[in-house]
Amino acid sequence: MTERTELGDASPSPIRPLDRERLKGEFESAAPYPHFIIDEFLEPEFALEAAGAFPTFEQAQEQGFEFNFVRERRKIQISDNHNFPTPITRLNDALASDKFLSDLEFITGISGLLPDPELSGGGMHVTGSGGRLDVHVDFNFNEDMKVHRRLNILIYLNPTWDPKWGGQIELWDKDVRTCHQRVNPSLNRCVLFETSETSFHGVRPVVEEAPTPRHSFAAYYYTKDVPADWNSTHHNTIFRARPDERLRRYVVIPAEQAMVRGRAKIREFRAKLRGRD
């Protein structure tokens, strides 16, 4: 099982002190589900250093996994910490430190929080022009660690980001009818929210004209304990279409789902044939 880590005195945390009482109140009262947003989350000089350490889109393609699906495309995920520049390693360590986990437990009321050393689904995210991530709820159980997913944290590291370029994270209600929050991925902004069966969120498509990739760092927190609202079902990411995405809801997404099912059946059929050899 994952152990917490503590930063040494020689490497002080780049995370600025948190106003825990204020954030606790904001987290508990937030709509459409518990979350908070912090500007100037990191020490300003460090935030610029971390932002400058991100690879270009082409470099990221050589280091990570690129999503090019209907519902998630032109997004590269670098989860292997061996590929992290030094500032990103410091950030990752700080997010997994005892001090920060203790702060999160106080703010969220969730005890026994654990980081994921493998950063499954997390790490450095680089989204190029034309990239998108449709509205979804995340996988709810880490099969490798055998723990339940409880929190998502996102730190934005874009020195410049014009809202006209898209790329805003959206927090939707449980029916994906109303977007309650639309947050620009500005430099040194942090968004943390509770992961549940109704924590639908997505990213507005990055426009083709965006002159620079969208940069963020993501980490997820887990508990051994079962969430109170868990329905006893493990699931992967579940996507939903936005209200104005009728073509995607009725044509594009069903077509992709049919393609995935078809490929699965082909693999199953081939496996049966091999079993007869």
PDB file of C-alpha atoms in Angstrom:
ATOM      1  CA  MET A   1       0.000   0.000   0.000  1.00  0.00           C
ATOM      2  CA  THR A   2       1.127   3.517  -0.725  1.00  0.00           C
ATOM      3  CA  GLU A   3       2.917   5.344   2.050  1.00  0.00           C
ATOM      4  CA  ARG A   4       2.779   9.066   2.484  1.00  0.00           C
ATOM      5  CA  THR A   5       5.924  11.079   1.912  1.00  0.00           C
ATOM      6  CA  GLU A   6       7.412  14.100   3.628  1.00  0.00           C
ATOM      7  CA  LEU A   7       9.524  16.771   2.022  1.00  0.00           C
ATOM      8  CA  GLY A   8      12.901  17.318   3.600  1.00  0.00           C
ATOM      9  CA  ASP A   9      14.015  20.639   5.125  1.00  0.00           C
ATOM     10  CA  ALA A  10      16.400  21.145   2.192  1.00  0.00           C
ATOM     11  CA  SER A  11      13.450  21.263  -0.197  1.00  0.00           C
ATOM     12  CA  PRO A  12      10.635  23.353   1.306  1.00  0.00           C
ATOM     13  CA  SER A  13       7.183  22.863  -0.136  1.00  0.00           C
ATOM     14  CA  PRO A  14       6.374  25.110  -3.101  1.00  0.00           C
ATOM     15  CA  ILE A  15       2.719  25.139  -1.980  1.00  0.00           C
ATOM     16  CA  ARG A  16       1.733  28.362  -0.231  1.00  0.00           C
ATOM     17  CA  PRO A  17       0.102  28.071   3.232  1.00  0.00           C
ATOM     18  CA  LEU A  18      -3.605  27.307   2.982  1.00  0.00           C
ATOM     19  CA  ASP A  19      -6.435  29.108   4.771  1.00  0.00           C
ATOM     20  CA  ARG A  20      -7.894  25.818   5.941  1.00  0.00           C
ATOM     21  CA  GLU A  21     -10.986  27.180   7.687  1.00  0.00           C
ATOM     22  CA  ARG A  22     -12.043  29.277   4.707  1.00  0.00           C
ATOM     23  CA  LEU A  23     -11.424  26.471   2.223  1.00  0.00           C
ATOM     24  CA  LYS A  24     -13.328  24.000   4.405  1.00  0.00           C
ATOM     25  CA  GLY A  25     -16.382  26.264   4.283  1.00  0.00           C
ATOM     26  CA  GLU A  26     -16.052  26.783   0.530  1.00  0.00           C
ATOM     27  CA  PHE A  27     -15.623  23.066  -0.121  1.00  0.00           C
ATOM     28  CA  GLU A  28     -18.671  22.080   1.927  1.00  0.00           C
ATOM     29  CA  SER A  29     -20.993  24.716   0.438  1.00  0.00           C
ATOM     30  CA  ALA A  30     -19.867  24.551  -3.194  1.00  0.00           C
ATOM     31  CA  ALA A  31     -22.210  23.618  -6.044  1.00  0.00           C
ATOM     32  CA  PRO A  32     -22.755  21.373  -7.929  1.00  0.00           C
ATOM     33  CA  TYR A  33     -20.565  19.186  -5.653  1.00  0.00           C
ATOM     34  CA  PRO A  34     -17.848  19.855  -3.069  1.00  0.00           C
ATOM     35  CA  HIS A  35     -14.864  21.707  -4.517  1.00  0.00           C
ATOM     36  CA  PHE A  36     -12.616  24.702  -4.063  1.00  0.00           C
ATOM     37  CA  ILE A  37     -10.586  26.988  -6.332  1.00  0.00           C
ATOM     38  CA  ILE A  38      -7.337  28.656  -5.254  1.00  0.00           C
ATOM     39  CA  ASP A  39      -5.433  31.310  -7.168  1.00  0.00           C
ATOM     40  CA  GLU A  40      -1.715  31.739  -6.392  1.00  0.00           C
ATOM     41  CA  PHE A  41      -1.643  28.155  -5.107  1.00  0.00           C
ATOM     42  CA  LEU A  42       2.140  27.836  -5.511  1.00  0.00           C
ATOM     43  CA  GLU A  43       4.930  30.234  -4.683  1.00  0.00           C
ATOM     44  CA  PRO A  44       4.871  32.610  -7.682  1.00  0.00           C
ATOM     45  CA  GLU A  45       8.487  32.112  -8.747  1.00  0.00           C
ATOM     46  CA  PHE A  46       8.124  28.357  -8.519  1.00  0.00           C
ATOM     47  CA  ALA A  47       4.891  28.423 -10.549  1.00  0.00           C
ATOM     48  CA  LEU A  48       6.722  30.182 -13.384  1.00  0.00           C
ATOM     49  CA  GLU A  49       9.596  27.717 -13.095  1.00  0.00           C
ATOM     50  CA  ALA A  50       7.224  24.744 -13.266  1.00  0.00           C
ATOM     51  CA  ALA A  51       5.339  26.244 -16.200  1.00  0.00           C
ATOM     52  CA  GLY A  52       8.571  26.785 -18.083  1.00  0.00           C
ATOM     53  CA  ALA A  53       9.622  23.180 -17.497  1.00  0.00           C
ATOM     54  CA  PHE A  54       6.734  21.711 -19.523  1.00  0.00           C
ATOM     55  CA  PRO A  55       7.698  20.082 -22.818  1.00  0.00           C
ATOM     56  CA  THR A  56       6.429  21.195 -26.191  1.00  0.00           C
ATOM     57  CA  PHE A  57       3.556  19.200 -27.638  1.00  0.00           C
ATOM     58  CA  GLU A  58       5.980  17.370 -29.934  1.00  0.00           C
ATOM     59  CA  GLN A  59       8.326  16.554 -27.054  1.00  0.00           C
ATOM     60  CA  ALA A  60       5.395  15.347 -24.961  1.00  0.00           C
ATOM     61  CA  GLN A  61       4.363  12.989 -27.743  1.00  0.00           C
ATOM     62  CA  GLU A  62       7.686  11.198 -27.306  1.00  0.00           C
ATOM     63  CA  GLN A  63       7.348  10.945 -23.523  1.00  0.00           C
ATOM     64  CA  GLY A  64       3.727  10.111 -22.793  1.00  0.00           C
ATOM     65  CA  PHE A  65       0.462   8.621 -24.039  1.00  0.00           C
ATOM     66  CA  GLU A  66      -1.592  10.597 -26.551  1.00  0.00           C
ATOM     67  CA  PHE A  67      -5.380  10.327 -26.507  1.00  0.00           C
ATOM     68  CA  ASN A  68      -6.936  10.512 -29.951  1.00  0.00           C
ATOM     69  CA  PHE A  69     -10.452   9.258 -29.388  1.00  0.00           C
ATOM     70  CA  VAL A  70     -13.812  10.852 -30.116  1.00  0.00           C
ATOM     71  CA  ARG A  71     -14.338  11.958 -26.516  1.00  0.00           C
ATOM     72  CA  GLU A  72     -10.738  12.697 -25.576  1.00  0.00           C
ATOM     73  CA  ARG A  73      -8.293  13.816 -28.218  1.00  0.00           C
ATOM     74  CA  ARG A  74      -5.062  15.758 -28.797  1.00  0.00           C
ATOM     75  CA  LYS A  75      -4.242  15.319 -25.114  1.00  0.00           C
ATOM     76  CA  ILE A  76      -0.960  13.829 -23.900  1.00  0.00           C
ATOM     77  CA  GLN A  77      -0.549  12.354 -20.447  1.00  0.00           C
ATOM     78  CA  ILE A  78       2.923  11.927 -18.924  1.00  0.00           C
ATOM     79  CA  SER A  79       2.526   9.825 -15.771  1.00  0.00           C
ATOM     80  CA  ASP A  80       6.004   8.328 -15.467  1.00  0.00           C
ATOM     81  CA  ASN A  81       7.773  10.488 -12.886  1.00  0.00           C
ATOM     82  CA  HIS A  82      11.125   9.545 -14.399  1.00  0.00           C
ATOM     83  CA  ASN A  83      10.171  11.879 -17.253  1.00  0.00           C
ATOM     84  CA  PHE A  84       9.354  14.809 -14.953  1.00  0.00           C
ATOM     85  CA  PRO A  85      11.587  17.886 -14.994  1.00  0.00           C
ATOM     86  CA  THR A  86      12.950  18.788 -11.545  1.00  0.00           C
ATOM     87  CA  PRO A  87      10.274  21.442 -10.754  1.00  0.00           C
ATOM     88  CA  ILE A  88       7.485  18.999 -11.596  1.00  0.00           C
ATOM     89  CA  THR A  89       9.077  16.360  -9.364  1.00  0.00           C
ATOM     90  CA  ARG A  90       9.046  18.892  -6.523  1.00  0.00           C
ATOM     91  CA  LEU A  91       5.388  19.675  -7.203  1.00  0.00           C
ATOM     92  CA  ASN A  92       4.458  15.986  -7.280  1.00  0.00           C
ATOM     93  CA  ASP A  93       6.292  15.366  -3.991  1.00  0.00           C
ATOM     94  CA  ALA A  94       4.579  18.334  -2.338  1.00  0.00           C
ATOM     95  CA  LEU A  95       1.119  17.116  -3.373  1.00  0.00           C
ATOM     96  CA  ALA A  96       1.872  13.718  -1.793  1.00  0.00           C
ATOM     97  CA  SER A  97       3.448  15.071   1.407  1.00  0.00           C
ATOM     98  CA  ASP A  98       2.076  14.436   4.896  1.00  0.00           C
ATOM     99  CA  LYS A  99       1.515  18.157   5.446  1.00  0.00           C
ATOM    100  CA  PHE A 100      -0.599  18.654   2.347  1.00  0.00           C
ATOM    101  CA  LEU A 101      -2.569  15.452   2.897  1.00  0.00           C
ATOM    102  CA  SER A 102      -3.313  16.560   6.461  1.00  0.00           C
ATOM    103  CA  ASP A 103      -4.590  19.895   5.119  1.00  0.00           C
ATOM    104  CA  LEU A 104      -6.814  18.110   2.595  1.00  0.00           C
ATOM    105  CA  GLU A 105      -8.249  15.810   5.257  1.00  0.00           C
ATOM    106  CA  PHE A 106      -9.180  18.827   7.401  1.00  0.00           C
ATOM    107  CA  ILE A 107     -10.681  20.764   4.487  1.00  0.00           C
ATOM    108  CA  THR A 108     -12.649  17.896   2.934  1.00  0.00           C
ATOM    109  CA  GLY A 109     -13.493  15.857   6.036  1.00  0.00           C
ATOM    110  CA  ILE A 110     -12.145  12.734   4.316  1.00  0.00           C
ATOM    111  CA  SER A 111      -9.706  10.860   6.540  1.00  0.00           C
ATOM    112  CA  GLY A 112      -7.031   8.379   5.502  1.00  0.00           C
ATOM    113  CA  LEU A 113      -6.219  10.017   2.169  1.00  0.00           C
ATOM    114  CA  LEU A 114      -3.533   8.309   0.087  1.00  0.00           C
ATOM    115  CA  PRO A 115      -1.695   9.537  -3.025  1.00  0.00           C
ATOM    116  CA  ASP A 116      -0.984   7.335  -6.022  1.00  0.00           C
ATOM    117  CA  PRO A 117       2.775   6.928  -6.682  1.00  0.00           C
ATOM    118  CA  GLU A 118       2.003   5.690 -10.212  1.00  0.00           C
ATOM    119  CA  LEU A 119      -0.194   8.707 -11.008  1.00  0.00           C
ATOM    120  CA  SER A 120      -2.693   6.533 -12.880  1.00  0.00           C
ATOM    121  CA  GLY A 121      -4.492   8.943 -15.188  1.00  0.00           C
ATOM    122  CA  GLY A 122      -2.569  11.863 -13.690  1.00  0.00           C
ATOM    123  CA  GLY A 123       0.754  13.625 -14.066  1.00  0.00           C
ATOM    124  CA  MET A 124       1.607  16.223 -16.684  1.00  0.00           C
ATOM    125  CA  HIS A 125      -1.215  16.887 -19.162  1.00  0.00           C
ATOM    126  CA  VAL A 126      -0.481  18.675 -22.438  1.00  0.00           C
ATOM    127  CA  THR A 127      -3.471  19.437 -24.672  1.00  0.00           C
ATOM    128  CA  GLY A 128      -2.814  20.736 -28.149  1.00  0.00           C
ATOM    129  CA  SER A 129      -4.900  22.948 -30.422  1.00  0.00           C
ATOM    130  CA  GLY A 130      -8.143  21.200 -31.319  1.00  0.00           C
ATOM    131  CA  GLY A 131      -7.912  19.077 -28.171  1.00  0.00           C
ATOM    132  CA  ARG A 132     -10.945  18.167 -26.111  1.00  0.00           C
ATOM    133  CA  LEU A 133     -12.141  16.195 -23.103  1.00  0.00           C
ATOM    134  CA  ASP A 134     -15.875  15.552 -22.976  1.00  0.00           C
ATOM    135  CA  VAL A 135     -17.956  15.709 -19.796  1.00  0.00           C
ATOM    136  CA  HIS A 136     -17.480  12.614 -17.631  1.00  0.00           C
ATOM    137  CA  VAL A 137     -17.158  11.083 -14.186  1.00  0.00           C
ATOM    138  CA  ASP A 138     -13.857   9.366 -13.485  1.00  0.00           C
ATOM    139  CA  PHE A 139     -13.101   5.749 -12.709  1.00  0.00           C
ATOM    140  CA  ASN A 140     -13.986   5.145  -9.070  1.00  0.00           C
ATOM    141  CA  PHE A 141     -11.606   2.355  -8.007  1.00  0.00           C
ATOM    142  CA  ASN A 142      -7.873   1.859  -8.424  1.00  0.00           C
ATOM    143  CA  GLU A 143      -7.507  -1.853  -9.143  1.00  0.00           C
ATOM    144  CA  ASP A 144      -3.743  -1.896  -8.571  1.00  0.00           C
ATOM    145  CA  MET A 145      -3.889  -0.239  -5.159  1.00  0.00           C
ATOM    146  CA  LYS A 146      -7.335  -1.639  -4.235  1.00  0.00           C
ATOM    147  CA  VAL A 147      -8.517   1.755  -3.019  1.00  0.00           C
ATOM    148  CA  HIS A 148     -11.433   4.097  -3.725  1.00  0.00           C
ATOM    149  CA  ARG A 149     -10.925   7.349  -5.616  1.00  0.00           C
ATOM    150  CA  ARG A 150     -12.011  10.357  -3.549  1.00  0.00           C
ATOM    151  CA  LEU A 151     -10.439  13.623  -4.783  1.00  0.00           C
ATOM    152  CA  ASN A 152      -9.062  15.195  -7.972  1.00  0.00           C
ATOM    153  CA  ILE A 153      -6.565  18.055  -7.883  1.00  0.00           C
ATOM    154  CA  LEU A 154      -5.608  20.087 -10.953  1.00  0.00           C
ATOM    155  CA  ILE A 155      -2.897  22.758 -11.082  1.00  0.00           C
ATOM    156  CA  TYR A 156      -2.761  24.949 -14.176  1.00  0.00           C
ATOM    157  CA  LEU A 157       0.650  26.017 -15.442  1.00  0.00           C
ATOM    158  CA  ASN A 158      -0.031  28.224 -18.454  1.00  0.00           C
ATOM    159  CA  PRO A 159       2.008  31.472 -18.397  1.00  0.00           C
ATOM    160  CA  THR A 160      -0.572  32.977 -20.755  1.00  0.00           C
ATOM    161  CA  TRP A 161      -4.066  31.693 -21.493  1.00  0.00           C
ATOM    162  CA  ASP A 162      -6.718  33.740 -23.276  1.00  0.00           C
ATOM    163  CA  PRO A 163     -10.265  32.544 -22.442  1.00  0.00           C
ATOM    164  CA  LYS A 164     -11.010  32.770 -26.188  1.00  0.00           C
ATOM    165  CA  TRP A 165      -8.729  29.740 -26.657  1.00  0.00           C
ATOM    166  CA  GLY A 166     -11.177  27.464 -24.776  1.00  0.00           C
ATOM    167  CA  GLY A 167      -9.721  24.898 -22.393  1.00  0.00           C
ATOM    168  CA  GLN A 168     -11.853  25.890 -19.378  1.00  0.00           C
ATOM    169  CA  ILE A 169     -12.728  23.138 -16.913  1.00  0.00           C
ATOM    170  CA  GLU A 170     -16.480  22.834 -16.389  1.00  0.00           C
ATOM    171  CA  LEU A 171     -18.302  21.446 -13.349  1.00  0.00           C
ATOM    172  CA  TRP A 172     -21.746  20.094 -14.244  1.00  0.00           C
ATOM    173  CA  ASP A 173     -24.762  18.953 -12.257  1.00  0.00           C
ATOM    174  CA  LYS A 174     -25.632  15.268 -11.922  1.00  0.00           C
ATOM    175  CA  ASP A 175     -27.913  15.344 -14.990  1.00  0.00           C
ATOM    176  CA  VAL A 176     -25.399  17.255 -17.165  1.00  0.00           C
ATOM    177  CA  ARG A 177     -27.967  19.955 -17.830  1.00  0.00           C
ATOM    178  CA  THR A 178     -26.419  22.930 -16.037  1.00  0.00           C
ATOM    179  CA  CYS A 179     -22.786  23.994 -15.867  1.00  0.00           C
ATOM    180  CA  HIS A 180     -22.235  25.558 -12.431  1.00  0.00           C
ATOM    181  CA  GLN A 181     -18.561  26.483 -12.832  1.00  0.00           C
ATOM    182  CA  ARG A 182     -16.417  27.280 -15.857  1.00  0.00           C
ATOM    183  CA  VAL A 183     -12.820  27.980 -14.806  1.00  0.00           C
ATOM    184  CA  ASN A 184     -10.066  29.355 -17.023  1.00  0.00           C
ATOM    185  CA  PRO A 185      -6.759  27.399 -16.762  1.00  0.00           C
ATOM    186  CA  SER A 186      -4.761  30.445 -15.669  1.00  0.00           C
ATOM    187  CA  LEU A 187      -1.232  30.230 -14.317  1.00  0.00           C
ATOM    188  CA  ASN A 188      -0.983  28.994 -10.716  1.00  0.00           C
ATOM    189  CA  ARG A 189      -4.695  28.246 -10.324  1.00  0.00           C
ATOM    190  CA  CYS A 190      -5.693  25.090  -8.436  1.00  0.00           C
ATOM    191  CA  VAL A 191      -9.032  23.283  -8.634  1.00  0.00           C
ATOM    192  CA  LEU A 192      -9.828  20.436  -6.249  1.00  0.00           C
ATOM    193  CA  PHE A 193     -13.102  18.516  -6.209  1.00  0.00           C
ATOM    194  CA  GLU A 194     -14.634  15.437  -4.679  1.00  0.00           C
ATOM    195  CA  THR A 195     -14.830  12.397  -6.950  1.00  0.00           C
ATOM    196  CA  SER A 196     -18.246  10.741  -6.821  1.00  0.00           C
ATOM    197  CA  GLU A 197     -20.874   9.165  -9.042  1.00  0.00           C
ATOM    198  CA  THR A 198     -22.231  12.645  -9.827  1.00  0.00           C
ATOM    199  CA  SER A 199     -19.056  14.745 -10.127  1.00  0.00           C
ATOM    200  CA  PHE A 200     -19.467  15.347 -13.855  1.00  0.00           C
ATOM    201  CA  HIS A 201     -16.770  17.590 -15.316  1.00  0.00           C
ATOM    202  CA  GLY A 202     -15.121  18.234 -18.652  1.00  0.00           C
ATOM    203  CA  VAL A 203     -12.899  20.631 -20.573  1.00  0.00           C
ATOM    204  CA  ARG A 204     -14.077  23.032 -23.246  1.00  0.00           C
ATOM    205  CA  PRO A 205     -12.393  22.209 -26.558  1.00  0.00           C
ATOM    206  CA  VAL A 206      -9.155  24.066 -27.192  1.00  0.00           C
ATOM    207  CA  VAL A 207      -9.633  26.053 -30.382  1.00  0.00           C
ATOM    208  CA  GLU A 208      -7.556  25.272 -33.453  1.00  0.00           C
ATOM    209  CA  GLU A 209      -6.153  28.796 -33.351  1.00  0.00           C
ATOM    210  CA  ALA A 210      -4.673  28.426 -29.850  1.00  0.00           C
ATOM    211  CA  PRO A 211      -0.987  29.364 -30.227  1.00  0.00           C
ATOM    212  CA  THR A 212       0.236  27.238 -27.322  1.00  0.00           C
ATOM    213  CA  PRO A 213      -0.725  23.909 -25.694  1.00  0.00           C
ATOM    214  CA  ARG A 214      -2.764  23.832 -22.493  1.00  0.00           C
ATOM    215  CA  HIS A 215      -0.629  22.674 -19.539  1.00  0.00           C
ATOM    216  CA  SER A 216      -1.844  21.198 -16.259  1.00  0.00           C
ATOM    217  CA  PHE A 217      -0.710  18.800 -13.563  1.00  0.00           C
ATOM    218  CA  ALA A 218      -3.236  16.320 -12.153  1.00  0.00           C
ATOM    219  CA  ALA A 219      -3.147  14.062  -9.101  1.00  0.00           C
ATOM    220  CA  TYR A 220      -5.768  11.907  -7.439  1.00  0.00           C
ATOM    221  CA  TYR A 221      -6.314  10.837  -3.839  1.00  0.00           C
ATOM    222  CA  TYR A 222      -7.778   7.588  -2.516  1.00  0.00           C
ATOM    223  CA  THR A 223      -8.920   5.884   0.671  1.00  0.00           C
ATOM    224  CA  LYS A 224      -9.071   2.294   1.795  1.00  0.00           C
ATOM    225  CA  ASP A 225     -12.456   3.079   3.304  1.00  0.00           C
ATOM    226  CA  VAL A 226     -15.537   2.836   1.110  1.00  0.00           C
ATOM    227  CA  PRO A 227     -17.306   6.158   0.319  1.00  0.00           C
ATOM    228  CA  ALA A 228     -20.688   6.515   1.980  1.00  0.00           C
ATOM    229  CA  ASP A 229     -22.501   6.920  -1.370  1.00  0.00           C
ATOM    230  CA  TRP A 230     -20.751   4.057  -3.187  1.00  0.00           C
ATOM    231  CA  ASN A 231     -23.171   1.732  -5.020  1.00  0.00           C
ATOM    232  CA  SER A 232     -20.825  -1.291  -4.846  1.00  0.00           C
ATOM    233  CA  THR A 233     -19.976  -1.075  -8.555  1.00  0.00           C
ATOM    234  CA  HIS A 234     -16.507  -0.457  -9.941  1.00  0.00           C
ATOM    235  CA  HIS A 235     -16.520   1.448 -13.216  1.00  0.00           C
ATOM    236  CA  ASN A 236     -14.201   3.154 -15.664  1.00  0.00           C
ATOM    237  CA  THR A 237     -14.698   6.676 -16.995  1.00  0.00           C
ATOM    238  CA  ILE A 238     -18.337   7.408 -17.900  1.00  0.00           C
ATOM    239  CA  PHE A 239     -18.917  10.094 -20.553  1.00  0.00           C
ATOM    240  CA  ARG A 240     -21.977  12.266 -21.143  1.00  0.00           C
ATOM    241  CA  ALA A 241     -22.790  14.758 -23.908  1.00  0.00           C
ATOM    242  CA  ARG A 242     -23.445  18.414 -23.104  1.00  0.00           C
ATOM    243  CA  PRO A 243     -27.027  19.671 -23.695  1.00  0.00           C
ATOM    244  CA  ASP A 244     -26.024  21.389 -26.951  1.00  0.00           C
ATOM    245  CA  GLU A 245     -24.121  18.372 -28.303  1.00  0.00           C
ATOM    246  CA  ARG A 246     -27.021  16.548 -29.945  1.00  0.00           C
ATOM    247  CA  LEU A 247     -24.917  15.184 -32.801  1.00  0.00           C
ATOM    248  CA  ARG A 248     -22.377  13.776 -30.344  1.00  0.00           C
ATOM    249  CA  ARG A 249     -25.104  12.343 -28.082  1.00  0.00           C
ATOM    250  CA  TYR A 250     -27.116  10.580 -30.777  1.00  0.00           C
ATOM    251  CA  VAL A 251     -24.543   9.818 -33.481  1.00  0.00           C
ATOM    252  CA  VAL A 252     -20.867  10.279 -32.657  1.00  0.00           C
ATOM    253  CA  ILE A 253     -20.693   8.741 -29.168  1.00  0.00           C
ATOM    254  CA  PRO A 254     -23.000   5.760 -29.980  1.00  0.00           C
ATOM    255  CA  ALA A 255     -20.898   5.086 -33.090  1.00  0.00           C
ATOM    256  CA  GLU A 256     -17.709   5.022 -31.041  1.00  0.00           C
ATOM    257  CA  GLN A 257     -19.316   2.809 -28.408  1.00  0.00           C
ATOM    258  CA  ALA A 258     -20.439   0.376 -31.117  1.00  0.00           C
ATOM    259  CA  MET A 259     -16.924   0.348 -32.558  1.00  0.00           C
ATOM    260  CA  VAL A 260     -15.424  -0.425 -29.134  1.00  0.00           C
ATOM    261  CA  ARG A 261     -17.932  -3.242 -28.565  1.00  0.00           C
ATOM    262  CA  GLY A 262     -17.203  -4.619 -32.021  1.00  0.00           C
ATOM    263  CA  ARG A 263     -13.474  -4.655 -31.394  1.00  0.00           C
ATOM    264  CA  ALA A 264     -14.020  -6.392 -28.063  1.00  0.00           C
ATOM    265  CA  LYS A 265     -16.080  -9.105 -29.753  1.00  0.00           C
ATOM    266  CA  ILE A 266     -13.389  -9.586 -32.398  1.00  0.00           C
ATOM    267  CA  ARG A 267     -10.746 -10.000 -29.689  1.00  0.00           C
ATOM    268  CA  GLU A 268     -12.986 -12.482 -27.864  1.00  0.00           C
ATOM    269  CA  PHE A 269     -13.592 -14.444 -31.056  1.00  0.00           C
ATOM    270  CA  ARG A 270      -9.871 -14.572 -31.852  1.00  0.00           C
ATOM    271  CA  ALA A 271      -9.124 -15.739 -28.319  1.00  0.00           C
ATOM    272  CA  LYS A 272     -11.601 -18.599 -28.717  1.00  0.00           C
ATOM    273  CA  LEU A 273      -9.995 -19.604 -32.010  1.00  0.00           C
ATOM    274  CA  ARG A 274      -6.563 -19.660 -30.385  1.00  0.00           C
ATOM    275  CA  GLY A 275      -7.979 -21.831 -27.641  1.00  0.00           C
ATOM    276  CA  ARG A 276      -8.858 -24.479 -30.236  1.00  0.00           C
ATOM    277  CA  ASP A 277      -5.298 -24.748 -31.546  1.00  0.00           C
TER     278      ASP A 277
END
